[in-house]
Each structure stands twice: as C-alpha cells, then as structure tokens.
PDB file of C-alpha atoms in Angstrom:
ATOM      1  CA  MET A  25      45.821  20.841  -6.197  1.00 53.00           C
ATOM      2  CA  VAL A  26      44.979  17.477  -8.105  1.00 51.00           C
ATOM      3  CA  LEU A  27      46.693  15.416  -5.733  1.00 50.00           C
ATOM      4  CA  ILE A  28      44.991  17.133  -2.777  1.00 54.00           C
ATOM      5  CA  ILE A  29      41.669  16.544  -4.341  1.00 52.00           C
ATOM      6  CA  ALA A  30      42.353  13.013  -5.367  1.00 48.00           C
ATOM      7  CA  GLY A  31      43.811  12.458  -1.667  1.00 52.00           C
ATOM      8  CA  GLY A  32      40.761  13.668  -0.177  1.00 52.00           C
ATOM      9  CA  ILE A  33      38.428  11.543  -2.488  1.00 54.00           C
ATOM     10  CA  LEU A  34      40.347   8.337  -1.579  1.00 49.00           C
ATOM     11  CA  ALA A  35      40.369   9.338   2.108  1.00 51.00           C
ATOM     12  CA  TRP A  36      36.546   9.839   1.972  1.00 48.00           C
ATOM     13  CA  GLN A  37      36.064   6.322   0.249  1.00 57.00           C
ATOM     14  CA  TYR A  38      38.256   4.664   2.961  1.00 57.00           C
ATOM     15  CA  PHE A  39      37.237   6.535   6.374  1.00 57.00           C
ATOM     16  CA  GLY A  40      33.984   8.308   5.353  1.00 57.00           C
ATOM     17  CA  ALA A  41      31.890   5.830   3.211  1.00 53.00           C
ATOM     18  CA  PRO A  42      29.226   4.214   5.071  1.00 54.00           C
ATOM     19  CA  LYS A  43      29.806   0.668   5.970  1.00 56.00           C
ATOM     20  CA  GLU A  44      27.210  -2.083   5.188  1.00 59.00           C
ATOM     21  CA  GLU A  45      26.076  -3.676   8.131  1.00 63.00           C
ATOM     22  CA  ALA A  46      24.950  -7.285   7.995  1.00 60.00           C
ATOM     23  CA  VAL A  47      21.626  -7.788   9.213  1.00 60.00           C
ATOM     24  CA  GLU A  48      20.932 -10.747  11.034  1.00 74.00           C
ATOM     25  CA  ASP A  49      17.600 -12.897  10.493  1.00 81.00           C
ATOM     26  CA  GLU A  50      16.523 -13.815  13.848  1.00 83.00           C
ATOM     27  CA  THR A  51      14.108 -16.231  12.451  1.00 86.00           C
ATOM     28  CA  VAL A  52      16.489 -18.239  10.403  1.00 90.00           C
ATOM     29  CA  ASP A  53      16.155 -21.358  12.795  1.00 93.00           C
ATOM     30  CA  TRP A  54      12.565 -20.853  13.632  1.00 97.00           C
ATOM     31  CA  GLU A  55       9.937 -23.629  12.636  1.00 97.00           C
ATOM     32  CA  ILE A  56       7.582 -23.266   9.572  1.00 97.00           C
ATOM     33  CA  TYR A  57       3.816 -23.860   9.830  1.00 97.00           C
ATOM     34  CA  ARG A  58       2.481 -24.121   6.178  1.00 95.00           C
ATOM     35  CA  ASN A  59      -0.937 -24.293   5.199  1.00 93.00           C
ATOM     36  CA  GLU A  60      -1.503 -25.489   1.649  1.00 90.00           C
ATOM     37  CA  GLU A  61      -5.179 -25.265   1.523  1.00 88.00           C
ATOM     38  CA  TYR A  62      -5.339 -21.447   2.348  1.00 90.00           C
ATOM     39  CA  GLY A  63      -1.987 -20.932   1.089  1.00 91.00           C
ATOM     40  CA  TYR A  64       0.098 -19.275   3.776  1.00 95.00           C
ATOM     41  CA  GLU A  65       3.029 -19.957   5.968  1.00 96.00           C
ATOM     42  CA  ILE A  66       4.127 -18.539   9.354  1.00 97.00           C
ATOM     43  CA  LYS A  67       7.587 -18.768  11.153  1.00 97.00           C
ATOM     44  CA  TYR A  68       7.476 -19.369  14.932  1.00 97.00           C
ATOM     45  CA  PRO A  69      10.365 -20.022  17.548  1.00 97.00           C
ATOM     46  CA  GLN A  70      11.646 -23.093  18.206  1.00 96.00           C
ATOM     47  CA  ASP A  71      10.804 -22.739  22.088  1.00 96.00           C
ATOM     48  CA  TRP A  72       7.198 -22.305  21.152  1.00 97.00           C
ATOM     49  CA  LYS A  73       4.772 -25.379  20.778  1.00 97.00           C
ATOM     50  CA  PHE A  74       2.463 -25.942  17.850  1.00 96.00           C
ATOM     51  CA  GLU A  75      -0.524 -26.973  19.913  1.00 94.00           C
ATOM     52  CA  GLY A  76      -2.715 -28.575  16.783  1.00 93.00           C
ATOM     53  CA  GLU A  77      -5.412 -27.292  15.054  1.00 92.00           C
ATOM     54  CA  TRP A  78      -8.586 -26.199  17.054  1.00 84.00           C
ATOM     55  CA  GLY A  79     -12.121 -25.050  16.338  1.00 82.00           C
ATOM     56  CA  ALA A  80     -14.310 -24.963  13.179  1.00 77.00           C
ATOM     57  CA  PRO A  81     -12.806 -24.083  10.650  1.00 79.00           C
ATOM     58  CA  PRO A  82      -9.513 -25.891  12.174  1.00 82.00           C
ATOM     59  CA  SER A  83      -7.002 -22.946  13.080  1.00 92.00           C
ATOM     60  CA  PRO A  84      -3.476 -23.707  13.946  1.00 96.00           C
ATOM     61  CA  MET A  85      -2.558 -22.640  17.750  1.00 96.00           C
ATOM     62  CA  PHE A  86       1.051 -21.939  18.845  1.00 97.00           C
ATOM     63  CA  THR A  87       2.003 -21.286  22.583  1.00 97.00           C
ATOM     64  CA  TYR A  88       5.172 -20.338  24.603  1.00 97.00           C
ATOM     65  CA  ARG A  89       4.849 -20.988  28.382  1.00 96.00           C
ATOM     66  CA  TRP A  90       7.058 -19.390  30.941  1.00 94.00           C
ATOM     67  CA  ASN A  91       8.265 -21.246  34.007  1.00 93.00           C
ATOM     68  CA  ASP A  92       5.816 -19.124  36.532  1.00 92.00           C
ATOM     69  CA  GLY A  93       2.877 -20.398  34.576  1.00 91.00           C
ATOM     70  CA  GLY A  94       2.500 -17.417  32.284  1.00 92.00           C
ATOM     71  CA  TYR A  95       1.749 -18.014  28.587  1.00 94.00           C
ATOM     72  CA  CYS A  96       1.552 -16.281  25.078  1.00 95.00           C
ATOM     73  CA  ARG A  97      -0.073 -17.749  22.420  1.00 95.00           C
ATOM     74  CA  PHE A  98      -1.514 -16.897  18.804  1.00 95.00           C
ATOM     75  CA  ASN A  99      -3.652 -18.644  16.414  1.00 95.00           C
ATOM     76  CA  VAL A 100      -4.548 -18.000  12.736  1.00 96.00           C
ATOM     77  CA  VAL A 101      -8.470 -18.542  11.760  1.00 94.00           C
ATOM     78  CA  VAL A 102      -9.402 -18.368   7.980  1.00 94.00           C
ATOM     79  CA  THR A 103     -12.891 -18.429   6.868  1.00 90.00           C
ATOM     80  CA  SER A 104     -15.329 -17.375   4.153  1.00 90.00           C
ATOM     81  CA  VAL A 105     -17.456 -15.225   6.500  1.00 87.00           C
ATOM     82  CA  ASP A 106     -17.081 -11.653   6.730  1.00 87.00           C
ATOM     83  CA  ASP A 107     -15.724 -10.688  10.102  1.00 83.00           C
ATOM     84  CA  SER A 108     -17.063  -6.937  10.083  1.00 87.00           C
ATOM     85  CA  GLY A 109     -19.663  -7.458  12.655  1.00 89.00           C
ATOM     86  CA  ALA A 110     -17.033  -8.868  14.918  1.00 90.00           C
ATOM     87  CA  ILE A 111     -14.794  -5.849  14.333  1.00 92.00           C
ATOM     88  CA  ALA A 112     -17.549  -3.383  14.952  1.00 93.00           C
ATOM     89  CA  GLY A 113     -18.282  -5.215  18.248  1.00 93.00           C
ATOM     90  CA  PHE A 114     -14.544  -5.124  19.478  1.00 92.00           C
ATOM     91  CA  ILE A 115     -14.663  -1.083  18.674  1.00 92.00           C
ATOM     92  CA  GLU A 116     -17.670  -0.885  20.755  1.00 93.00           C
ATOM     93  CA  LYS A 117     -15.959  -2.508  23.589  1.00 90.00           C
ATOM     94  CA  GLY A 118     -13.059   0.109  23.351  1.00 91.00           C
ATOM     95  CA  TYR A 119     -10.627  -1.571  21.139  1.00 93.00           C
ATOM     96  CA  GLU A 120      -8.579   0.893  19.028  1.00 93.00           C
ATOM     97  CA  GLN A 121      -8.504   0.180  15.287  1.00 95.00           C
ATOM     98  CA  THR A 122      -5.468   0.920  13.251  1.00 95.00           C
ATOM     99  CA  THR A 123      -4.124  -0.206   9.727  1.00 97.00           C
ATOM    100  CA  TYR A 124      -1.737  -2.937   9.570  1.00 96.00           C
ATOM    101  CA  THR A 125       0.101  -4.571   6.561  1.00 96.00           C
ATOM    102  CA  ILE A 126       0.586  -8.081   6.264  1.00 95.00           C
ATOM    103  CA  ASP A 127       2.750  -9.495   3.166  1.00 95.00           C
ATOM    104  CA  GLY A 128       1.667  -6.657   1.245  1.00 94.00           C
ATOM    105  CA  ILE A 129      -2.349  -6.816   2.221  1.00 95.00           C
ATOM    106  CA  LEU A 130      -3.802  -3.887   4.052  1.00 96.00           C
ATOM    107  CA  GLY A 131      -5.670  -5.102   7.195  1.00 95.00           C
ATOM    108  CA  ILE A 132      -6.785  -3.965  10.474  1.00 96.00           C
ATOM    109  CA  LYS A 133      -5.366  -4.298  13.739  1.00 95.00           C
ATOM    110  CA  LEU A 134      -7.513  -4.024  17.134  1.00 95.00           C
ATOM    111  CA  THR A 135      -5.743  -3.284  20.546  1.00 92.00           C
ATOM    112  CA  LYS A 136      -7.366  -2.203  23.566  1.00 87.00           C
ATOM    113  CA  SER A 137      -4.108  -1.055  25.753  1.00 75.00           C
ATOM    114  CA  PRO A 138      -0.590  -1.773  25.432  1.00 66.00           C
ATOM    115  CA  GLN A 139      -1.061  -4.518  27.954  1.00 62.00           C
ATOM    116  CA  ASP A 140      -4.225  -6.074  27.062  1.00 71.00           C
ATOM    117  CA  PRO A 141      -4.158  -9.787  26.704  1.00 83.00           C
ATOM    118  CA  GLN A 142      -5.570  -9.965  23.247  1.00 89.00           C
ATOM    119  CA  ASP A 143      -4.818  -8.292  19.903  1.00 92.00           C
ATOM    120  CA  TYR A 144      -6.444  -9.031  16.764  1.00 94.00           C
ATOM    121  CA  ILE A 145      -5.297  -8.674  13.179  1.00 96.00           C
ATOM    122  CA  TYR A 146      -8.058  -8.901  10.444  1.00 96.00           C
ATOM    123  CA  PHE A 147      -7.452  -9.093   6.646  1.00 95.00           C
ATOM    124  CA  SER A 148      -8.682 -10.717   3.637  1.00 94.00           C
ATOM    125  CA  LYS A 149      -7.508 -12.053   0.423  1.00 92.00           C
ATOM    126  CA  ASN A 150      -9.053 -14.133  -2.389  1.00 88.00           C
ATOM    127  CA  LEU A 151     -12.425 -14.199  -0.751  1.00 88.00           C
ATOM    128  CA  ASP A 152     -11.076 -15.663   2.334  1.00 92.00           C
ATOM    129  CA  TYR A 153     -10.878 -13.559   5.737  1.00 94.00           C
ATOM    130  CA  TYR A 154      -8.130 -13.999   8.173  1.00 95.00           C
ATOM    131  CA  ARG A 155      -7.900 -13.355  11.712  1.00 95.00           C
ATOM    132  CA  ILE A 156      -4.820 -13.503  13.878  1.00 95.00           C
ATOM    133  CA  THR A 157      -5.301 -13.558  17.522  1.00 94.00           C
ATOM    134  CA  LYS A 158      -2.638 -12.848  20.203  1.00 93.00           C
ATOM    135  CA  PHE A 159      -3.813 -14.351  23.481  1.00 91.00           C
ATOM    136  CA  SER A 160      -1.504 -14.055  26.751  1.00 90.00           C
ATOM    137  CA  SER A 161      -1.976 -14.442  30.720  1.00 87.00           C
ATOM    138  CA  LYS A 162      -1.827 -10.926  31.006  1.00 73.00           C
ATOM    139  CA  ASP A 163       0.942 -10.724  33.557  1.00 75.00           C
ATOM    140  CA  ILE A 164       4.736  -9.445  33.791  1.00 84.00           C
ATOM    141  CA  HIS A 165       5.329 -11.099  30.245  1.00 88.00           C
ATOM    142  CA  GLU A 166       2.918  -9.198  28.403  1.00 86.00           C
ATOM    143  CA  ILE A 167       5.449  -6.651  26.764  1.00 87.00           C
ATOM    144  CA  GLU A 168       7.569  -9.682  25.847  1.00 91.00           C
ATOM    145  CA  CYS A 169       4.469 -11.496  24.383  1.00 91.00           C
ATOM    146  CA  ILE A 170       3.369  -8.466  22.260  1.00 89.00           C
ATOM    147  CA  GLU A 171       7.115  -8.089  20.944  1.00 92.00           C
ATOM    148  CA  LYS A 172       7.383 -11.709  19.907  1.00 94.00           C
ATOM    149  CA  PHE A 173       3.903 -11.855  18.672  1.00 94.00           C
ATOM    150  CA  TYR A 174       4.538  -9.076  16.082  1.00 93.00           C
ATOM    151  CA  GLN A 175       8.198 -10.581  15.373  1.00 96.00           C
ATOM    152  CA  ILE A 176       6.197 -13.684  14.440  1.00 96.00           C
ATOM    153  CA  LEU A 177       3.527 -11.838  12.445  1.00 95.00           C
ATOM    154  CA  SER A 178       6.166 -10.287  10.278  1.00 96.00           C
ATOM    155  CA  THR A 179       7.022 -13.779   8.832  1.00 97.00           C
ATOM    156  CA  PHE A 180       3.565 -14.383   7.492  1.00 97.00           C
ATOM    157  CA  LYS A 181       3.460 -14.806   3.930  1.00 96.00           C
ATOM    158  CA  PHE A 182       1.235 -16.110   1.212  1.00 95.00           C
ATOM    159  CA  ILE A 183       2.369 -19.003  -0.861  1.00 93.00           C
ATOM    160  CA  GLY A 184       1.461 -20.307  -4.159  1.00 80.00           C
ATOM    161  CA  LEU A 185      -2.232 -19.869  -3.839  1.00 56.00           C
ATOM    162  CA  GLU A 186      -4.023 -18.940  -7.124  1.00 53.00           C
ATOM    163  CA  GLU A 187      -5.380 -15.346  -7.137  1.00 47.00           C
ATOM    164  CA  THR A 188      -8.726 -16.424  -7.546  1.00 43.00           C
ATOM    165  CA  LYS A 189     -10.970 -18.952  -5.810  1.00 45.00           C
ATOM    166  CA  GLU A 190     -13.931 -20.712  -6.929  1.00 43.00           C
TER     167      GLU A 190
END
C-alpha cells in the first residue's frame, strides 16, 4: 500500500505538477524615454519614432506610421495645472470615464468608442498632473494602435523622484 501511494505521489509530481512557463517580455528590446525633470520613463517599440518635445510645457511625442499613410501616436504632458475642467468637458462630449492604474497610481481613462482616434489617461502624483494621449488616423489600423498604446502604457514607471515637490 505504501508503495502504491509513494508511486502515485511520484507520478503526480512528474506528470501532474503544473509546469512553469517562461513569460517573454516583448518590451525587452524597446527604446526607453526618460524624463528626469518629472521622474518617469516609458518604453516604446524600436519601429516607433521619437518626434521630439512639443508644446508648453514640452511633452514628448512618439509616432508609428504605416506604409499606407495611417499613423498612431501618443504624448505625455505633465503640468502643475489641475485638468479636472478638461475631464468634465470630455465627459460632456460623450467620453466614458473608467478608472485606470498606472505604476500603482489610480487615474482616469477617457474613451469615446472602441475605435475613436483619441484616448486620454489622467493621473496625478507629487502635485503634478499627467495626461497621456493616444492619437490615430482613425483607419483600418485603429485596433492595432489601441493595443500597442496600452502595451506601451504598461511600461510607464516613476523613477527616483522625491515624494514631495516644493
């Protein structure tokens, strides 16, 4: 009887124990944009282009272009001004508000429809207000753009910024 139980345990360990599957990090070879002033970094695919910093305050812009002229882009805006008025305006225009967590910070995600050319993510940390926006050419590539945007967004993380700002 002991042999049967021992044999059963050994068989279960060999055949029945769940195997650990290696999770491949698809972002391992991606480029990294670091913003030391606001203490964050975000990864983006090598086939995307860093377009530079635009606007006031300067915000990085990243773009992917398809051969047929379609594009997908996103930018990160950091400001000391509360954007709650802009958020209310988007909701009045029919955008749906849901919660979204980015690097442990609870924020707001605004979307209008599954294939709308813009999505907005709002959150705040250390008296700074962040807005990350996805823009697209609203074409046959929209679903791919949305998927890539949220994969890129999953790499956003805060780096070495003190917890309080003066």
